[in-house]
C-alpha cells in the first residue's frame, strides 16, 4: 500500500460522538487526501492537504474536519458522527511533482459504522 | 452530467477473452487519466496511467485515450479469473473558471472472469 497506513482499520461508534481517523505515510509525499466510498457513489473527496497546515475542502466536506501538523500524518475528524457517515474511508497520497491531478496511491481503508 | 462515467456493468467474460472497460468524462481540457483495480474489501490499486492520445500497453493491459471524443478505455487481454475486480476510471477535471484540476473517479465497473 505504498507506505501508507490507516488507523483504526475498523470502528463502531455511536451517533453524536467525535471520531478521529489517522493516515500515516512514509513516502514524504506532499499531497494527502481523504475519500469516502459508498455503494452507488464511488469515491468522493472529503478533504485534501497540499502541505503541512495547508488543507482544503473536497466535494463532501460537511461534518468533517482535517489537520496536518506533520508531513507524514493527516487526521480526519468527524465532529459529531451521524449514521450517514457510515462508510469506508480511504486515505491517498501523491507526490508533489504531480499536483492534485497526478497519480494517487491508496491506504488500506477504515471501515466506520455509526450506530 | 457526472464528471466521469463508466459503463455500469457488471461485465462477465470467459477466461482467455478480451475484457473492454469504458469511461467518458466531461472536461475537454483533461490531461491525466488513470485506471484503478479494486478487489472486494480492498483499496484501489493504480494499474495504468495515460496522458496522450492513442494506446498504452503494459503486459495484458492496454489503455486507449481519445481526447476528441472524451473517451478512455481499458482492454484486458487473455482475461484470468484473478482479474475479477471492480475497475475505476479516474480523470483530472478542472474547476469552473480554473486551470487547476483534481481527480474525479467513476463509480466503477465490476468485472467477472469465469473459468
mmCIF file of C-alpha atoms in Angstrom:
data_model
loop_
_atom_site.group_PDB
_atom_site.id
_atom_site.type_symbol
_atom_site.label_atom_id
_atom_site.label_comp_id
_atom_site.label_asym_id
_atom_site.label_seq_id
_atom_site.Cartn_x
_atom_site.Cartn_y
_atom_site.Cartn_z
ATOM 1 C CA UNK A 1 0.000 0.000 0.000
ATOM 2 C CA UNK A 2 2.804 2.405 -0.963
ATOM 3 C CA UNK A 3 3.918 3.069 2.616
ATOM 4 C CA UNK A 4 0.520 4.228 3.832
ATOM 5 C CA UNK A 5 -1.174 3.028 6.985
ATOM 6 C CA UNK A 6 -4.574 3.911 8.390
ATOM 7 C CA UNK A 7 -5.831 3.517 11.912
ATOM 8 C CA UNK A 8 -8.091 2.183 13.140
ATOM 9 C CA UNK A 9 -8.970 -0.303 10.413
ATOM 10 C CA UNK A 10 -12.430 -0.895 11.827
ATOM 11 C CA UNK A 11 -14.503 1.185 14.194
ATOM 12 C CA UNK A 12 -18.035 1.134 15.517
ATOM 13 C CA UNK A 13 -19.223 4.274 17.250
ATOM 14 C CA UNK A 14 -22.450 5.832 18.424
ATOM 15 C CA UNK A 15 -24.287 8.741 16.880
ATOM 16 C CA UNK A 16 -23.130 12.076 18.254
ATOM 17 C CA UNK A 17 -19.654 11.018 19.306
ATOM 18 C CA UNK A 18 -16.489 12.518 17.799
ATOM 19 C CA UNK A 19 -14.257 10.181 15.819
ATOM 20 C CA UNK A 20 -10.715 10.689 14.517
ATOM 21 C CA UNK A 21 -9.162 8.602 11.782
ATOM 22 C CA UNK A 22 -5.426 8.686 11.178
ATOM 23 C CA UNK A 23 -3.437 8.352 7.981
ATOM 24 C CA UNK A 24 0.334 7.907 8.176
ATOM 25 C CA UNK A 25 2.727 7.840 5.214
ATOM 26 C CA UNK A 26 6.419 7.037 4.967
ATOM 27 C CA UNK A 27 6.851 8.354 1.384
ATOM 28 C CA UNK A 28 7.315 12.030 2.276
ATOM 29 C CA UNK A 29 4.697 12.929 -0.356
ATOM 30 C CA UNK A 30 3.328 16.444 -0.375
ATOM 31 C CA UNK A 31 -0.331 15.752 -1.124
ATOM 32 C CA UNK A 32 -2.670 13.728 1.052
ATOM 33 C CA UNK A 33 -6.384 13.050 0.595
ATOM 34 C CA UNK A 34 -9.348 11.634 2.438
ATOM 35 C CA UNK A 35 -12.066 9.893 0.449
ATOM 36 C CA UNK A 36 -15.186 8.020 1.382
ATOM 37 C CA UNK A 37 -16.552 5.172 -0.681
ATOM 38 C CA UNK A 38 -20.206 4.225 -0.640
ATOM 39 C CA UNK A 39 -22.239 1.883 -2.850
ATOM 40 C CA UNK A 40 -23.714 3.795 -5.756
ATOM 41 C CA UNK A 41 -21.492 6.835 -5.211
ATOM 42 C CA UNK A 42 -17.984 5.652 -5.806
ATOM 43 C CA UNK A 43 -15.036 7.508 -4.318
ATOM 44 C CA UNK A 44 -15.784 11.043 -3.164
ATOM 45 C CA UNK A 45 -13.213 13.521 -1.922
ATOM 46 C CA UNK A 46 -13.753 14.836 1.603
ATOM 47 C CA UNK A 47 -10.673 16.999 2.217
ATOM 48 C CA UNK A 48 -7.152 17.207 0.941
ATOM 49 C CA UNK A 49 -3.832 18.685 2.021
ATOM 50 C CA UNK A 50 -1.095 20.251 -0.084
ATOM 51 C CA UNK A 51 1.392 20.703 2.731
ATOM 52 C CA UNK A 52 1.784 20.979 6.485
ATOM 53 C CA UNK A 53 -1.115 23.027 7.835
ATOM 54 C CA UNK A 54 -2.418 23.566 4.278
ATOM 55 C CA UNK A 55 -5.781 21.920 3.700
ATOM 56 C CA UNK A 56 -8.874 22.467 1.592
ATOM 57 C CA UNK A 57 -12.366 21.068 1.163
ATOM 58 C CA UNK A 58 -13.488 18.452 -1.288
ATOM 59 C CA UNK A 59 -16.973 17.734 -2.537
ATOM 60 C CA UNK A 60 -18.412 16.154 0.646
ATOM 61 C CA UNK A 61 -16.728 18.061 3.473
ATOM 62 C CA UNK A 62 -19.749 18.901 5.659
ATOM 63 C CA UNK A 63 -19.409 17.315 9.104
ATOM 64 C CA UNK A 64 -15.697 16.616 8.679
ATOM 65 C CA UNK A 65 -12.538 18.466 9.620
ATOM 66 C CA UNK A 66 -8.884 17.677 8.997
ATOM 67 C CA UNK A 67 -5.483 18.562 10.338
ATOM 68 C CA UNK A 68 -1.951 18.065 9.146
ATOM 69 C CA UNK A 69 0.725 19.077 11.636
ATOM 70 C CA UNK A 70 3.452 16.860 10.137
ATOM 71 C CA UNK A 71 4.178 15.794 6.579
ATOM 72 C CA UNK A 72 3.554 12.160 7.418
ATOM 73 C CA UNK A 73 0.228 12.437 9.257
ATOM 74 C CA UNK A 74 -3.209 13.523 8.068
ATOM 75 C CA UNK A 75 -6.098 13.295 10.512
ATOM 76 C CA UNK A 76 -9.795 13.198 9.660
ATOM 77 C CA UNK A 77 -12.268 14.100 12.409
ATOM 78 C CA UNK A 78 -15.983 13.521 12.388
ATOM 79 C CA UNK A 79 -17.082 16.206 14.772
ATOM 80 C CA UNK A 80 -20.373 14.528 15.743
ATOM 81 C CA UNK A 81 -20.833 11.234 13.945
ATOM 82 C CA UNK A 82 -24.108 10.523 12.155
ATOM 83 C CA UNK A 83 -25.422 7.338 10.576
ATOM 84 C CA UNK A 84 -24.932 8.899 7.122
ATOM 85 C CA UNK A 85 -21.200 8.879 7.806
ATOM 86 C CA UNK A 86 -21.130 5.093 7.952
ATOM 87 C CA UNK A 87 -18.729 4.329 5.132
ATOM 88 C CA UNK A 88 -15.316 3.080 4.133
ATOM 89 C CA UNK A 89 -12.719 5.838 4.383
ATOM 90 C CA UNK A 90 -9.586 5.806 2.266
ATOM 91 C CA UNK A 91 -6.513 7.937 2.602
ATOM 92 C CA UNK A 92 -4.436 8.583 -0.520
ATOM 93 C CA UNK A 93 -1.139 10.298 -1.272
ATOM 94 C CA UNK A 94 0.528 11.775 -4.325
ATOM 95 C CA UNK A 95 3.955 13.228 -4.993
ATOM 96 C CA UNK A 96 4.487 16.978 -5.149
ATOM 97 C CA UNK A 97 5.583 16.930 -8.776
ATOM 98 C CA UNK A 98 2.238 15.598 -9.921
ATOM 99 C CA UNK A 99 -0.024 18.099 -8.204
ATOM 100 C CA UNK A 100 -3.596 17.422 -7.294
ATOM 101 C CA UNK A 101 -4.314 15.599 -10.540
ATOM 102 C CA UNK A 102 -1.410 13.175 -10.510
ATOM 103 C CA UNK A 103 -1.126 9.523 -9.633
ATOM 104 C CA UNK A 104 -2.613 8.726 -6.260
ATOM 105 C CA UNK A 105 -1.833 5.748 -4.055
ATOM 106 C CA UNK A 106 -4.301 4.486 -1.515
ATOM 107 C CA UNK A 107 -4.077 3.223 2.027
ATOM 108 C CA UNK A 108 -5.865 0.057 3.205
ATOM 109 C CA UNK A 109 -9.009 1.858 4.350
ATOM 110 C CA UNK A 110 -11.016 2.238 7.554
ATOM 111 C CA UNK A 111 -14.479 0.752 7.839
ATOM 112 C CA UNK A 112 -16.562 3.021 10.085
ATOM 113 C CA UNK A 113 -20.003 2.130 11.365
ATOM 114 C CA UNK A 114 -22.103 4.708 13.190
ATOM 115 C CA UNK A 115 -24.972 3.185 15.175
ATOM 116 C CA UNK B 1 -23.855 15.031 -16.411
ATOM 117 C CA UNK B 2 -21.415 13.475 -13.988
ATOM 118 C CA UNK B 3 -17.773 14.331 -14.439
ATOM 119 C CA UNK B 4 -16.666 10.744 -15.026
ATOM 120 C CA UNK B 5 -19.000 7.996 -16.198
ATOM 121 C CA UNK B 6 -18.349 4.312 -16.647
ATOM 122 C CA UNK B 7 -20.486 1.592 -18.159
ATOM 123 C CA UNK B 8 -22.277 0.268 -15.134
ATOM 124 C CA UNK B 9 -21.780 -3.436 -15.757
ATOM 125 C CA UNK B 10 -21.422 -5.929 -14.326
ATOM 126 C CA UNK B 11 -19.287 -7.313 -17.119
ATOM 127 C CA UNK B 12 -18.780 -11.060 -17.364
ATOM 128 C CA UNK B 13 -16.289 -12.684 -19.749
ATOM 129 C CA UNK B 14 -14.851 -16.191 -20.092
ATOM 130 C CA UNK B 15 -11.235 -16.910 -19.234
ATOM 131 C CA UNK B 16 -8.954 -16.042 -22.135
ATOM 132 C CA UNK B 17 -11.294 -13.447 -23.639
ATOM 133 C CA UNK B 18 -10.713 -9.705 -24.013
ATOM 134 C CA UNK B 19 -12.491 -7.555 -21.452
ATOM 135 C CA UNK B 20 -13.281 -3.992 -22.546
ATOM 136 C CA UNK B 21 -13.983 -1.311 -19.954
ATOM 137 C CA UNK B 22 -15.099 2.159 -20.980
ATOM 138 C CA UNK B 23 -15.116 5.611 -19.445
ATOM 139 C CA UNK B 24 -16.274 9.048 -20.623
ATOM 140 C CA UNK B 25 -15.524 12.384 -18.991
ATOM 141 C CA UNK B 26 -16.892 15.901 -19.070
ATOM 142 C CA UNK B 27 -13.834 18.196 -19.225
ATOM 143 C CA UNK B 28 -12.407 18.588 -22.732
ATOM 144 C CA UNK B 29 -9.238 20.001 -21.186
ATOM 145 C CA UNK B 30 -8.449 16.956 -19.037
ATOM 146 C CA UNK B 31 -4.831 15.830 -19.271
ATOM 147 C CA UNK B 32 -4.437 12.912 -16.862
ATOM 148 C CA UNK B 33 -6.269 9.590 -16.947
ATOM 149 C CA UNK B 34 -5.928 6.577 -14.682
ATOM 150 C CA UNK B 35 -7.313 3.100 -14.223
ATOM 151 C CA UNK B 36 -7.505 1.527 -10.798
ATOM 152 C CA UNK B 37 -8.342 -2.047 -9.865
ATOM 153 C CA UNK B 38 -10.181 -2.726 -6.618
ATOM 154 C CA UNK B 39 -10.679 -6.203 -5.254
ATOM 155 C CA UNK B 40 -13.634 -6.741 -2.945
ATOM 156 C CA UNK B 41 -12.859 -5.396 0.517
ATOM 157 C CA UNK B 42 -9.535 -3.907 -0.580
ATOM 158 C CA UNK B 43 -8.273 -0.474 -1.548
ATOM 159 C CA UNK B 44 -7.932 0.828 -5.124
ATOM 160 C CA UNK B 45 -4.654 -0.069 -6.823
ATOM 161 C CA UNK B 46 -3.259 2.004 -9.688
ATOM 162 C CA UNK B 47 -2.723 -0.168 -12.773
ATOM 163 C CA UNK B 48 -2.476 2.265 -15.708
ATOM 164 C CA UNK B 49 -1.814 5.938 -16.359
ATOM 165 C CA UNK B 50 -2.227 7.584 -19.759
ATOM 166 C CA UNK B 51 -1.695 11.185 -20.782
ATOM 167 C CA UNK B 52 -1.567 11.225 -24.615
ATOM 168 C CA UNK B 53 -3.976 10.175 -27.335
ATOM 169 C CA UNK B 54 -3.568 6.624 -28.538
ATOM 170 C CA UNK B 55 -2.752 3.325 -26.905
ATOM 171 C CA UNK B 56 -0.503 2.473 -23.995
ATOM 172 C CA UNK B 57 0.285 -1.157 -23.330
ATOM 173 C CA UNK B 58 1.528 -2.778 -20.130
ATOM 174 C CA UNK B 59 1.533 -6.549 -20.210
ATOM 175 C CA UNK B 60 -2.010 -7.769 -20.756
ATOM 176 C CA UNK B 61 -3.448 -4.296 -20.161
ATOM 177 C CA UNK B 62 -3.944 -1.623 -22.827
ATOM 178 C CA UNK B 63 -5.285 1.838 -22.099
ATOM 179 C CA UNK B 64 -6.758 3.771 -25.016
ATOM 180 C CA UNK B 65 -7.344 7.512 -24.975
ATOM 181 C CA UNK B 66 -9.328 9.652 -27.406
ATOM 182 C CA UNK B 67 -9.436 13.220 -26.148
ATOM 183 C CA UNK B 68 -11.571 14.456 -29.053
ATOM 184 C CA UNK B 69 -14.301 12.008 -28.072
ATOM 185 C CA UNK B 70 -13.567 12.423 -24.330
ATOM 186 C CA UNK B 71 -13.245 8.694 -24.020
ATOM 187 C CA UNK B 72 -10.770 6.407 -22.287
ATOM 188 C CA UNK B 73 -10.881 2.634 -22.212
ATOM 189 C CA UNK B 74 -9.055 -0.298 -20.690
ATOM 190 C CA UNK B 75 -8.613 -3.580 -22.514
ATOM 191 C CA UNK B 76 -7.579 -6.700 -20.659
ATOM 192 C CA UNK B 77 -6.306 -9.424 -22.973
ATOM 193 C CA UNK B 78 -6.261 -13.098 -22.058
ATOM 194 C CA UNK B 79 -8.508 -12.381 -19.070
ATOM 195 C CA UNK B 80 -7.888 -14.500 -15.984
ATOM 196 C CA UNK B 81 -10.160 -15.251 -13.012
ATOM 197 C CA UNK B 82 -7.687 -13.221 -10.918
ATOM 198 C CA UNK B 83 -8.714 -10.151 -12.972
ATOM 199 C CA UNK B 84 -12.176 -10.318 -11.393
ATOM 200 C CA UNK B 85 -12.489 -6.988 -9.589
ATOM 201 C CA UNK B 86 -14.048 -3.554 -9.876
ATOM 202 C CA UNK B 87 -12.207 -1.198 -12.226
ATOM 203 C CA UNK B 88 -12.280 2.517 -11.502
ATOM 204 C CA UNK B 89 -11.600 5.230 -14.049
ATOM 205 C CA UNK B 90 -10.136 8.497 -12.730
ATOM 206 C CA UNK B 91 -9.758 11.727 -14.694
ATOM 207 C CA UNK B 92 -8.432 15.139 -13.751
ATOM 208 C CA UNK B 93 -11.253 17.663 -14.015
ATOM 209 C CA UNK B 94 -10.744 21.406 -13.718
ATOM 210 C CA UNK B 95 -12.924 23.544 -11.531
ATOM 211 C CA UNK B 96 -15.203 26.078 -13.182
ATOM 212 C CA UNK B 97 -13.125 29.070 -14.290
ATOM 213 C CA UNK B 98 -9.936 27.443 -13.068
ATOM 214 C CA UNK B 99 -6.942 25.876 -14.744
ATOM 215 C CA UNK B 100 -6.318 23.692 -11.693
ATOM 216 C CA UNK B 101 -7.805 20.243 -11.579
ATOM 217 C CA UNK B 102 -8.203 17.297 -9.309
ATOM 218 C CA UNK B 103 -9.060 13.686 -9.820
ATOM 219 C CA UNK B 104 -12.644 12.547 -10.127
ATOM 220 C CA UNK B 105 -13.469 8.877 -10.012
ATOM 221 C CA UNK B 106 -16.140 6.966 -11.852
ATOM 222 C CA UNK B 107 -18.388 4.595 -9.924
ATOM 223 C CA UNK B 108 -16.545 1.600 -11.307
ATOM 224 C CA UNK B 109 -17.339 -1.415 -13.472
ATOM 225 C CA UNK B 110 -17.423 -4.832 -11.865
ATOM 226 C CA UNK B 111 -15.681 -7.464 -13.969
ATOM 227 C CA UNK B 112 -16.094 -11.201 -13.504
ATOM 228 C CA UNK B 113 -13.897 -13.642 -15.420
ATOM 229 C CA UNK B 114 -15.285 -17.162 -15.289
ATOM 230 C CA UNK B 115 -13.166 -20.262 -15.853
#
